[in-house]
Tab-separated table of C-alpha atoms in Angstrom:
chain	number	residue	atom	x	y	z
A	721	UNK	CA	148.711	87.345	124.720
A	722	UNK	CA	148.400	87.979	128.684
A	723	UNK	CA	150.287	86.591	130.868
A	724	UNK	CA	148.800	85.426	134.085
A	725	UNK	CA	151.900	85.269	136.135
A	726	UNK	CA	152.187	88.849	135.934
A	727	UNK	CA	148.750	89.674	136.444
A	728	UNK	CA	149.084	87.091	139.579
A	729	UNK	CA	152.422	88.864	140.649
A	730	UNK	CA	150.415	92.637	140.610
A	731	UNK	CA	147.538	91.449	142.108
A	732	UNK	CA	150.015	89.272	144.883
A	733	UNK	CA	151.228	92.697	145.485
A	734	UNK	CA	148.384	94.364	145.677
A	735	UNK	CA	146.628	92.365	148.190
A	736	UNK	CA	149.290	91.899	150.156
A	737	UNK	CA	149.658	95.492	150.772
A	738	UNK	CA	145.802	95.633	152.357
A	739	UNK	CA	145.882	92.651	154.220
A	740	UNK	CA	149.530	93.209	155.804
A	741	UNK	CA	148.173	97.135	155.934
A	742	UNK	CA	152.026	97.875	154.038
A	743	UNK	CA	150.230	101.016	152.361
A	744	UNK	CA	147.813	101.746	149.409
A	745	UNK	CA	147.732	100.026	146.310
A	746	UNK	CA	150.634	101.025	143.836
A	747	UNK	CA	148.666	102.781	140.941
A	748	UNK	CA	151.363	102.342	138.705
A	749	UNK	CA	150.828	98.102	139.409
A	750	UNK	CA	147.088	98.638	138.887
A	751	UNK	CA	147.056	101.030	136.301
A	752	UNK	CA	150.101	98.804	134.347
A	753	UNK	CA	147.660	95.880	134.779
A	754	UNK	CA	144.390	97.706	133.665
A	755	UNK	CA	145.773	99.282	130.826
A	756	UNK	CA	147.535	96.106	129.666
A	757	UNK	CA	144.386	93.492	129.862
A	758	UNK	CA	141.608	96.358	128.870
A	759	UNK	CA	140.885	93.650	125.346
A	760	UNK	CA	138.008	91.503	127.179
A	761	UNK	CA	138.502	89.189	124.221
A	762	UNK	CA	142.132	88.166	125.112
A	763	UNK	CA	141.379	87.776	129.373
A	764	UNK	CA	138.403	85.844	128.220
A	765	UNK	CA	140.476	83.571	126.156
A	766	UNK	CA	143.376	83.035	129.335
A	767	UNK	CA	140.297	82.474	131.614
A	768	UNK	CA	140.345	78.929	129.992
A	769	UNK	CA	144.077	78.533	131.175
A	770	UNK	CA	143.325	79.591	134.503
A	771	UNK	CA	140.258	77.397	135.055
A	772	UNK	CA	142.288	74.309	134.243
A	773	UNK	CA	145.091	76.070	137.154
A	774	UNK	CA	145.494	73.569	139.717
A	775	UNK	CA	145.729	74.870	143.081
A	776	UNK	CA	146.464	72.333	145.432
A	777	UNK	CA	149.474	71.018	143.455
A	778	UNK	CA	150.459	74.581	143.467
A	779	UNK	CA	149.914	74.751	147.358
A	780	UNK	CA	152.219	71.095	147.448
A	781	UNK	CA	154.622	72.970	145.870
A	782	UNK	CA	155.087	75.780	148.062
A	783	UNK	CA	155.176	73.730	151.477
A	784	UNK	CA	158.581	72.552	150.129
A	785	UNK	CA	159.809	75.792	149.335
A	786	UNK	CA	161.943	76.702	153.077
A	787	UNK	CA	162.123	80.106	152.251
A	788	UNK	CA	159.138	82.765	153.161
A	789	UNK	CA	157.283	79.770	153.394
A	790	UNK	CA	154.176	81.295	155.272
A	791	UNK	CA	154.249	84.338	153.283
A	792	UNK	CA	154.443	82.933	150.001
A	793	UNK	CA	151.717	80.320	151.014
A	794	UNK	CA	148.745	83.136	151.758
A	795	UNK	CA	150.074	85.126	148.543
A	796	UNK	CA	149.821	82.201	146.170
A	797	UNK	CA	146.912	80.771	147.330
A	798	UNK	CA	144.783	84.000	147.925
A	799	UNK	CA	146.340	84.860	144.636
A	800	UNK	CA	144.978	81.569	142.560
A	801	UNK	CA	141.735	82.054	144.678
A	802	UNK	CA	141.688	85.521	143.160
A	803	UNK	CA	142.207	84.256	139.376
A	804	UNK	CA	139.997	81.377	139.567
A	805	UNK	CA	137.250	84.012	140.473
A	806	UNK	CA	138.131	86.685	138.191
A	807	UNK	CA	138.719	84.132	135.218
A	808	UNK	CA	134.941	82.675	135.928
A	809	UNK	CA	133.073	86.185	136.239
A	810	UNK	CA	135.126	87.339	132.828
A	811	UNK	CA	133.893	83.979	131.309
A	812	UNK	CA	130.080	84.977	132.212
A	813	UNK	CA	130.227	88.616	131.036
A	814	UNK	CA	131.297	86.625	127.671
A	815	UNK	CA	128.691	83.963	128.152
A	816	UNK	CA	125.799	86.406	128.561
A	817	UNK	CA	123.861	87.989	125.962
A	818	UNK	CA	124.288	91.478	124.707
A	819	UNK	CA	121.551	93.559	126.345
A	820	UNK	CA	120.516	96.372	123.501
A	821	UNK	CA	119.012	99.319	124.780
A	822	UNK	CA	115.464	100.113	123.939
A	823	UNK	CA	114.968	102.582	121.615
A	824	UNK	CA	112.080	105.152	122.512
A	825	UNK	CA	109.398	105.054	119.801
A	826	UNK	CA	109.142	108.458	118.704
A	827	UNK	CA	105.857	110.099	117.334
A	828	UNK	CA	105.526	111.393	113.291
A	829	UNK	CA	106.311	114.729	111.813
A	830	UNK	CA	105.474	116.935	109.004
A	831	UNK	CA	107.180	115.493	106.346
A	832	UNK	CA	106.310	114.747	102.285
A	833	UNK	CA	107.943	114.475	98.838
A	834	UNK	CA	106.432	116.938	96.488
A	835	UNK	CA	107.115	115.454	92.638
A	836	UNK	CA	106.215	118.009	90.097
A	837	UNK	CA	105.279	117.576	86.780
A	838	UNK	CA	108.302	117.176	85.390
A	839	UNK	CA	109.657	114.634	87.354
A	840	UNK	CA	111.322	116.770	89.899
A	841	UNK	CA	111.064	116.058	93.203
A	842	UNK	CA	111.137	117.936	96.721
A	843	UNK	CA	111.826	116.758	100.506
A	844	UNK	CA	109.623	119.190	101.641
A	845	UNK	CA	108.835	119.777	105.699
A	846	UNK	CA	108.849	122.523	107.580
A	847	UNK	CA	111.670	124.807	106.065
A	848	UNK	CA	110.541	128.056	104.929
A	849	UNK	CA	111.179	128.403	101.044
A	850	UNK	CA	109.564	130.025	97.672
A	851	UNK	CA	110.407	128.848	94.768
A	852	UNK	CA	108.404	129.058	91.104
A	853	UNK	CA	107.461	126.829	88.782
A	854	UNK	CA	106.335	127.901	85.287
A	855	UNK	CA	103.064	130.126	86.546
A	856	UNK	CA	102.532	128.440	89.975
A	857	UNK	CA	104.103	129.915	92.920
A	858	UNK	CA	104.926	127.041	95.835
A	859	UNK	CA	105.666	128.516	99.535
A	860	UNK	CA	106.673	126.219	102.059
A	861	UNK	CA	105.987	127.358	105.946
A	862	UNK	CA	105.386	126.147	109.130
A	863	UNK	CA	101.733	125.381	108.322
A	864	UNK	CA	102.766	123.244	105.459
A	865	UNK	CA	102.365	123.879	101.756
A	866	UNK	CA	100.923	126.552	99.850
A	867	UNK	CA	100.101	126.775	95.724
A	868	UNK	CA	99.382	130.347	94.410
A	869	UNK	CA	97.779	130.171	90.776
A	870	UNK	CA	95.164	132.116	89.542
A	871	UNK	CA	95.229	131.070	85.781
A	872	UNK	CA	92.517	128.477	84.856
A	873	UNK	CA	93.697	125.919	82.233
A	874	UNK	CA	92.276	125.681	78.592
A	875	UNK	CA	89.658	122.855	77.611
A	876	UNK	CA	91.682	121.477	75.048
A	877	UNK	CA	95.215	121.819	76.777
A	878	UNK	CA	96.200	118.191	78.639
A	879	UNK	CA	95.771	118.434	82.150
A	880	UNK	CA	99.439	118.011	84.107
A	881	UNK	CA	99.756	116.857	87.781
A	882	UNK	CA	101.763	117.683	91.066
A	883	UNK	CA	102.040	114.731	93.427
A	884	UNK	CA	102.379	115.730	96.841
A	885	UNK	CA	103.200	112.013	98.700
A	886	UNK	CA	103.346	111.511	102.321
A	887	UNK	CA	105.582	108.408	103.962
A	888	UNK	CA	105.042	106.172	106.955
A	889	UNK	CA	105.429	108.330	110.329
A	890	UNK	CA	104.368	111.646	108.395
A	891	UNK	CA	101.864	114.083	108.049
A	892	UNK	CA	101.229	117.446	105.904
A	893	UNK	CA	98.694	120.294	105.096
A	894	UNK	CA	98.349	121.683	101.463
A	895	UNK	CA	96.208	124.449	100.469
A	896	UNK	CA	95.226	123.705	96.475
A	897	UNK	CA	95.434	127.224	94.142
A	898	UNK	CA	91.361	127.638	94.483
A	899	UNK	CA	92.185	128.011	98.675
A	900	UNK	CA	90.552	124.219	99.455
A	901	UNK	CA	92.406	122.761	102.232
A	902	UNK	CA	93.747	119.496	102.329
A	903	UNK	CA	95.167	117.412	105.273
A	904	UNK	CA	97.642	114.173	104.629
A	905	UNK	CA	97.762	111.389	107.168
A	906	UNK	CA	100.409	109.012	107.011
A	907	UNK	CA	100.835	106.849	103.818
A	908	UNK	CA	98.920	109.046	101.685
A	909	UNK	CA	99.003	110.930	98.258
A	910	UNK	CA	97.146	113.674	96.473
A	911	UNK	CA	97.759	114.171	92.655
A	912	UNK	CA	96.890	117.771	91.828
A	913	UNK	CA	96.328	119.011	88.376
A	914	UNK	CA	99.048	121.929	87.804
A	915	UNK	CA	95.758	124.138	87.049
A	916	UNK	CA	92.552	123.678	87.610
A	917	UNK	CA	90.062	123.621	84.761
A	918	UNK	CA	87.198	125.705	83.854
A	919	UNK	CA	84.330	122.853	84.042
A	920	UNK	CA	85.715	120.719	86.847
A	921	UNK	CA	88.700	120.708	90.116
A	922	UNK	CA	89.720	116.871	90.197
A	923	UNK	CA	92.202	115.333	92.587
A	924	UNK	CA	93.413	111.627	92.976
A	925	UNK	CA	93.734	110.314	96.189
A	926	UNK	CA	95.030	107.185	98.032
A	927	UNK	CA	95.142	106.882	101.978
A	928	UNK	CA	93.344	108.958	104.329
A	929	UNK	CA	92.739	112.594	103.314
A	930	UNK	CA	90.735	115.444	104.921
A	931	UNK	CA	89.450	117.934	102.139
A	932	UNK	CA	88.026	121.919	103.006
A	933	UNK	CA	86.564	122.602	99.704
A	934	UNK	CA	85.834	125.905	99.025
A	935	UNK	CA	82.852	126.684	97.010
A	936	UNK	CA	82.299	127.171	93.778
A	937	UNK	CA	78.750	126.214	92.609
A	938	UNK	CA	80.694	126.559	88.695
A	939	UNK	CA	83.235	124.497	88.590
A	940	UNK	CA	82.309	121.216	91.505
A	941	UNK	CA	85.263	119.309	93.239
A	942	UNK	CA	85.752	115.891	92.580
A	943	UNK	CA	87.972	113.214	94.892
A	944	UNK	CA	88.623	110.589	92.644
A	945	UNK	CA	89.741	107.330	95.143
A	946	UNK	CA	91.017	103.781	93.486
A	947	UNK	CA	87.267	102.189	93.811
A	948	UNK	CA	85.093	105.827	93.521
A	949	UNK	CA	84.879	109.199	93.198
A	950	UNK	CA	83.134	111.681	95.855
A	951	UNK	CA	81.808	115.188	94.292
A	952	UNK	CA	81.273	117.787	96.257
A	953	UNK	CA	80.344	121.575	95.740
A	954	UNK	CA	81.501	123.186	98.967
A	955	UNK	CA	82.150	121.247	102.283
A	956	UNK	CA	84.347	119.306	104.893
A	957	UNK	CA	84.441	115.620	104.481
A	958	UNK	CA	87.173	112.947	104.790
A	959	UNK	CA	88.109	109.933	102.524
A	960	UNK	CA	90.014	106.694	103.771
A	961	UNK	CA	91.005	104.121	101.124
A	962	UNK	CA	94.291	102.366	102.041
A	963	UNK	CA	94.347	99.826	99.313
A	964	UNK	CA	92.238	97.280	100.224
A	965	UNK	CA	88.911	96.350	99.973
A	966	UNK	CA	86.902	99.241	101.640
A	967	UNK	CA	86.234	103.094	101.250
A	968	UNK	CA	85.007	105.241	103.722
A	969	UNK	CA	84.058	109.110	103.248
A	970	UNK	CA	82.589	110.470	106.706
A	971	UNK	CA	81.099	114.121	106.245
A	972	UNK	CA	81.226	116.668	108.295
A	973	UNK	CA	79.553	119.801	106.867
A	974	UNK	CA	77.841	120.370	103.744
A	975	UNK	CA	76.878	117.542	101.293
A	976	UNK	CA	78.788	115.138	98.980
A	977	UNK	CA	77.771	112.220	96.474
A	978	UNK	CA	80.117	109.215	96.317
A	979	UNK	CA	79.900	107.006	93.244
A	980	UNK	CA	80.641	103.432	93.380
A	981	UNK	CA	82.713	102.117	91.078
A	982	UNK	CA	79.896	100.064	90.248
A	983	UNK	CA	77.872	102.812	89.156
A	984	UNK	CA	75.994	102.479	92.126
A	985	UNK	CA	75.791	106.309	93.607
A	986	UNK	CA	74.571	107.635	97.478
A	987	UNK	CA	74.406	110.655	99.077
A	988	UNK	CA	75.818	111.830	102.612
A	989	UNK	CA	74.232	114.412	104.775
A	990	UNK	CA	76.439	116.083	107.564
A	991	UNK	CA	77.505	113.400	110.591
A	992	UNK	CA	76.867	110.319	107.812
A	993	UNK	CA	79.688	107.489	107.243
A	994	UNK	CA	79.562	105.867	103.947
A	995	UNK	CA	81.709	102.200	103.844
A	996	UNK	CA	81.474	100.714	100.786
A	997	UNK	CA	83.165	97.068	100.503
A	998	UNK	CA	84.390	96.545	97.216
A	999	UNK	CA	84.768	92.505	98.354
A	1000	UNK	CA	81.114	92.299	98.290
A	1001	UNK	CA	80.014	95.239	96.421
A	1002	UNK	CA	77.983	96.435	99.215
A	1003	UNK	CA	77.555	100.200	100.566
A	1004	UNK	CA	76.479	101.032	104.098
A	1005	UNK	CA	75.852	104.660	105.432
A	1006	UNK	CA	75.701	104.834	109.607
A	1007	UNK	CA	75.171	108.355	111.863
A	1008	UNK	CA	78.338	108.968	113.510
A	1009	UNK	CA	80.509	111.333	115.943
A	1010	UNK	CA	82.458	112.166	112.704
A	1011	UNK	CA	85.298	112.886	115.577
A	1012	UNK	CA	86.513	110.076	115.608
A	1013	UNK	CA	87.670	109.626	112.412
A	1014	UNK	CA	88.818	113.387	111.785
A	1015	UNK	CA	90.285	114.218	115.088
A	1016	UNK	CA	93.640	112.684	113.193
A	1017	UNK	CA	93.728	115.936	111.658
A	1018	UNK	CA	93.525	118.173	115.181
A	1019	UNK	CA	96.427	116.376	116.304
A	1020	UNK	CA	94.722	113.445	118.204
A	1021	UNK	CA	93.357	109.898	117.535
A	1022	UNK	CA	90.000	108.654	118.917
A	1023	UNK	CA	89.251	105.112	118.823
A	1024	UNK	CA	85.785	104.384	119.901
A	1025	UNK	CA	84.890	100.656	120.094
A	1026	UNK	CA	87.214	99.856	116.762
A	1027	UNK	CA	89.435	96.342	116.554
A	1028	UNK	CA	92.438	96.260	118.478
A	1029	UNK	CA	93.663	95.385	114.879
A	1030	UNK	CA	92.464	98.364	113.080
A	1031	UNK	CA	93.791	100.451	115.817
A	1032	UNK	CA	97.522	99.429	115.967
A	1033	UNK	CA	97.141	99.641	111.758
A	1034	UNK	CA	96.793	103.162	112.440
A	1035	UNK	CA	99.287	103.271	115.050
A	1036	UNK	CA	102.025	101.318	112.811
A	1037	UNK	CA	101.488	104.159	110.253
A	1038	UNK	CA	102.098	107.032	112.408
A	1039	UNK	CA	105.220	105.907	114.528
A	1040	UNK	CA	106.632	103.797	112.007
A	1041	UNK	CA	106.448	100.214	113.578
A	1042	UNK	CA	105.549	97.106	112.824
A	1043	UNK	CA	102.961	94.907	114.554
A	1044	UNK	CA	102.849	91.082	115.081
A	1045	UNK	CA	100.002	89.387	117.009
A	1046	UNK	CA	100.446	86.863	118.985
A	1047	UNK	CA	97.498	84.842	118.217
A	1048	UNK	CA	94.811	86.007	115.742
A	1049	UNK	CA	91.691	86.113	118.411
A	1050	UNK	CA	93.612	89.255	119.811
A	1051	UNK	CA	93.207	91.254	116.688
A	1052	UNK	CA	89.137	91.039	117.040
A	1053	UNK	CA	89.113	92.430	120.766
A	1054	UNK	CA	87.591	95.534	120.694
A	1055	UNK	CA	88.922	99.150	122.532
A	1056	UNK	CA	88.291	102.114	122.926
A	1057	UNK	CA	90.576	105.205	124.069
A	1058	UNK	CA	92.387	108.719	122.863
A	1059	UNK	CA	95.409	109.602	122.195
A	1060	UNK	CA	97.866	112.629	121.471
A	1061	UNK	CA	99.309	112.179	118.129
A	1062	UNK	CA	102.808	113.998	119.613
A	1063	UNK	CA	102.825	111.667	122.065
A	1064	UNK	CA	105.088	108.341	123.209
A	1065	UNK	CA	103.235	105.290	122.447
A	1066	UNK	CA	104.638	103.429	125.466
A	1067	UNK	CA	102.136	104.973	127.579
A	1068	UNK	CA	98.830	104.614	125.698
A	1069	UNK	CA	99.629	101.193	125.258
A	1070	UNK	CA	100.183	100.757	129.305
A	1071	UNK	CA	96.477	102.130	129.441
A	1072	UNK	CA	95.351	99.626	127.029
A	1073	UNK	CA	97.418	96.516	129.181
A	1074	UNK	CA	94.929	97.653	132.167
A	1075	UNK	CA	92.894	94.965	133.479
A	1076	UNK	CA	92.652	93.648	129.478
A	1077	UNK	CA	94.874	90.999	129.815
A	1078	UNK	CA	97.117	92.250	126.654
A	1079	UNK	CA	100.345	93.076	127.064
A	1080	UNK	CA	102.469	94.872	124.405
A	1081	UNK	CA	106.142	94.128	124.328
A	1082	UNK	CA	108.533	96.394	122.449
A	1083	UNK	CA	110.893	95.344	120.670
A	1084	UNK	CA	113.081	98.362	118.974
A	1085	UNK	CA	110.353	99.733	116.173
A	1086	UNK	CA	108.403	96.617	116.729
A	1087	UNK	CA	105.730	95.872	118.960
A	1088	UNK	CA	104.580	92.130	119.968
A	1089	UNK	CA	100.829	92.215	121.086
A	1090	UNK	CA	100.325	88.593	123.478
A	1091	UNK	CA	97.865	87.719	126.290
A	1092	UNK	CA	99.538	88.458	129.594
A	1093	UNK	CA	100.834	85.349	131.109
C-alpha cells in the first residue's frame, strides 16, 4: 500500500528546493518515489484517500504549531495542493477509456492449401519446393503452382482429385498437367482430377476463377460450377459463382457454351457476360469491357458503376474484413473507381468518402459504412 505522507514528505522536499532555489531536485527522493508508486492501480486506489484530505483543518492545525510556522505553512499547503491535483489527474487516466491503436488493414497474398488425393494436405505459398506424388510431379515457385504429368488416365480407372483451396485474403496461380492456366481469387477452389482423361479435362470450381485453356480440339475442357458447367475447346474466360444465387462466366477470347442447370444451354462470343440467376431461372448475356471483371487477375480491381454492396463483398474477401452497413439504402448506391490489389484500403475508401456523403469508419479488421453526419 502507498503511503501518502511519504510521497507528501518527497514531494515537500522537492518543491521546496525550487521555490527557496536550495538546489536541484534530489534524484535519489524522486527516483525512491517513482520507483516505489510505478503500480497505477495502487496510486489510483490512495487517490480516494487523498480526495477526502481536508486541507483547511490541516492549515488550522499548523497555525498552532510555534515552530517553523511560516515554513511549514507554504510546504503543507502547496504540498496538499499538489496531492489533491495529482490524486484527481491519476483518477482520470483510470476513468478514461483504453484507446487501442488502429491496426493497418493489410492487402492479400499468395497463399492456398493444396489437399491431395489422399487426404494430405499442403500450406503452400511462395516457397520454392518439388516434391512427387505417385506419377505427378508438383513444383512450387514464385509464380505459384506447377503439375507435370504426361500420362493420360484409363477409361475404366476411377478418376481421383487434387483440391487446390484458396482462403479469405489470398490468391494463387496453378498451371493444370495439359499447360491450361488457372488463376484463384480469394475464397475459391479448383478440384483437379490427378490425370486427365482421354475423352474429356473436367474441373470443379467454386468462387471466382480465371481459366487459359489450352487447346485441344480431342479431348474439350469442361468447368463444372455448383448450378452449370461451361465447355470450352481453347480460350480465356472467367467464372464467378460464390454460393448464391447467380453465375457469371465473362469471355474474353475464343468461345465457350455454358449449360444451365436447367438444361437450358447459350453460347458466349468474345467480350459477352453471361448471368444466369438460379432464383428465377433466368439467363442474361450483355457486351462488356471484360476488364472489369478480370483485371482481379493483373493485380487490380475495376469497379465500374457496380453496388457499393457488391464492391466492399469483394473488398471483405481480399483484405480479410468484415463489413456492416449502416442502413440498408447505402448498399444500393452505386460507384465506380480502381484500385491496386497491393494496396492499403484506407485510401481508396477516402476517394470513395469524396463529395458522396459516405464515410467508412475502421474499426480493427472491420469497417462501418454510415452517411456522413
Amino acid at each position: 500500500m502507498a503511503h501518502w505522507d511519504e510521497i507528501d514528505g518527497i514531494s515537500g522536499k522537492l518543491l521546496k528546493k525550487i521555490l527557496l532555489g536550495e538546489g536541484r531536485d534530489s534524484q535519489e527522493d524522486s527516483g525512491r518515489l517513482t520507483d516505489k508508486y510505478k503500480d497505477w492501480d495502487t496510486l489510483a486506489k490512495q487517490s480516494k484517500k487523498v480526495l477526502k484530505y481536508d486541507a483547511n483543518k490541516a492549515f488550522r492545525e499548523l497555525q498552532h504549531r510555534k515552530y517553523r510556522r511560516r515554513h511549514l505553512m507554504t510546504r503543507w499547503s502547496v504540498a496538499a495542493s499538489i496531492m489533491l491535483l495529482f490524486s484527481l489527474s491519476i483518477f482520470l487516466i483510470q476513468e478514461s477509456p483504453e484507446v487501442k491503436p488502429v491496426k493497418k488493414i493489410e492487402p492479400g497474398y499468395k497463399k492456398a492449401t493444396l489437399t491431395l488425393s489422399d487426404g494430405t494436405s499442403w500450406d503452400i505459398r511462395e516457397t520454392a519446393k518439388v516434391f512427387q506424388v505417385k506419377d505427378s510431379e508438383f513444383k512450387v515457385d514464385s509464380c505459384g503452382l506447377s503439375i507435370f504429368n504426361n500420362a493420360i488416365a484409363p477409361s475404366q480407372t476411377e478418376t481421383q482429385y487434387h483440391t487446390l483451396s484458396v482462403p479469405r485474403g489470398g490468391e494463387y496461380n496453378l498451371t493444370l498437367s495439359d499447360g491450361t492456366q488457372v488463376w484463384l481469387n480469394s475464397e475459391s477452389e479448383l478440384r483437379f482430377p490427378t490425370r486427365f482423361n482421354a475423352n474429356n479435362r473436367t474441373v470443379y470450381c467454386k468462387g471466382e476463377v480465371y481459366f487459359d485453356v489450352t487447346r485441344n480440339p480431342d479431348s474439350p475442357f469442361i468447368v463444372r460450377l455448383d448450378k452449370g458447367e461451361v465447355t470450352v475447346l481453347g480460350t480465356e474466360f472467367c467464372t464467378s459463382d460464390y454460393e448464391n444465387s447467380v453465375v457469371e462466366v465473362t469471355l474474353v477470347t475464343g468461345a465457350v457454351r455454358f449449360k444451365a442447370e436447367n438444361g437450358d444451354s447459350v453460347s458466349l462470343t468474345p467480350s459477352q457476360r453471361l448471368v444466369y440467376n438460379t432464383a428465377t431461372d433466368s439467363i442474361s448475356v450483355t457486351t462488356v469491357d471484360t476488364r472489369a471483371y478480370t483485371a482481379w487477375k493483373d493485380n487490380l480491381f475495376c469497379f465500374e458503376d457496380e453496388t457499393l454492396e457488391d464492391i466492399m463483398q469483394t473488398l471483405s474477401r481480399w483484405y480479410n474484413i468484415d463489413i456492416h452497413f449502416e442502413s440498408e439504402d447505402l448498399k444500393g448506391r452505386h460507384f465506380s473507381g480502381i484500385i491496386e490489389k497491393y494496396t492499403e484500403i484506407k485510401s481508396f475508401l477516402e476517394l470513395f468518402e469524396t463529395g458522396t456523403g459516405i464515410k467508412f469508419d475502421i474499426y480493427g479488421h472491420e469497417i462501418t459504412v454510415r452517411k456522413s453526419r
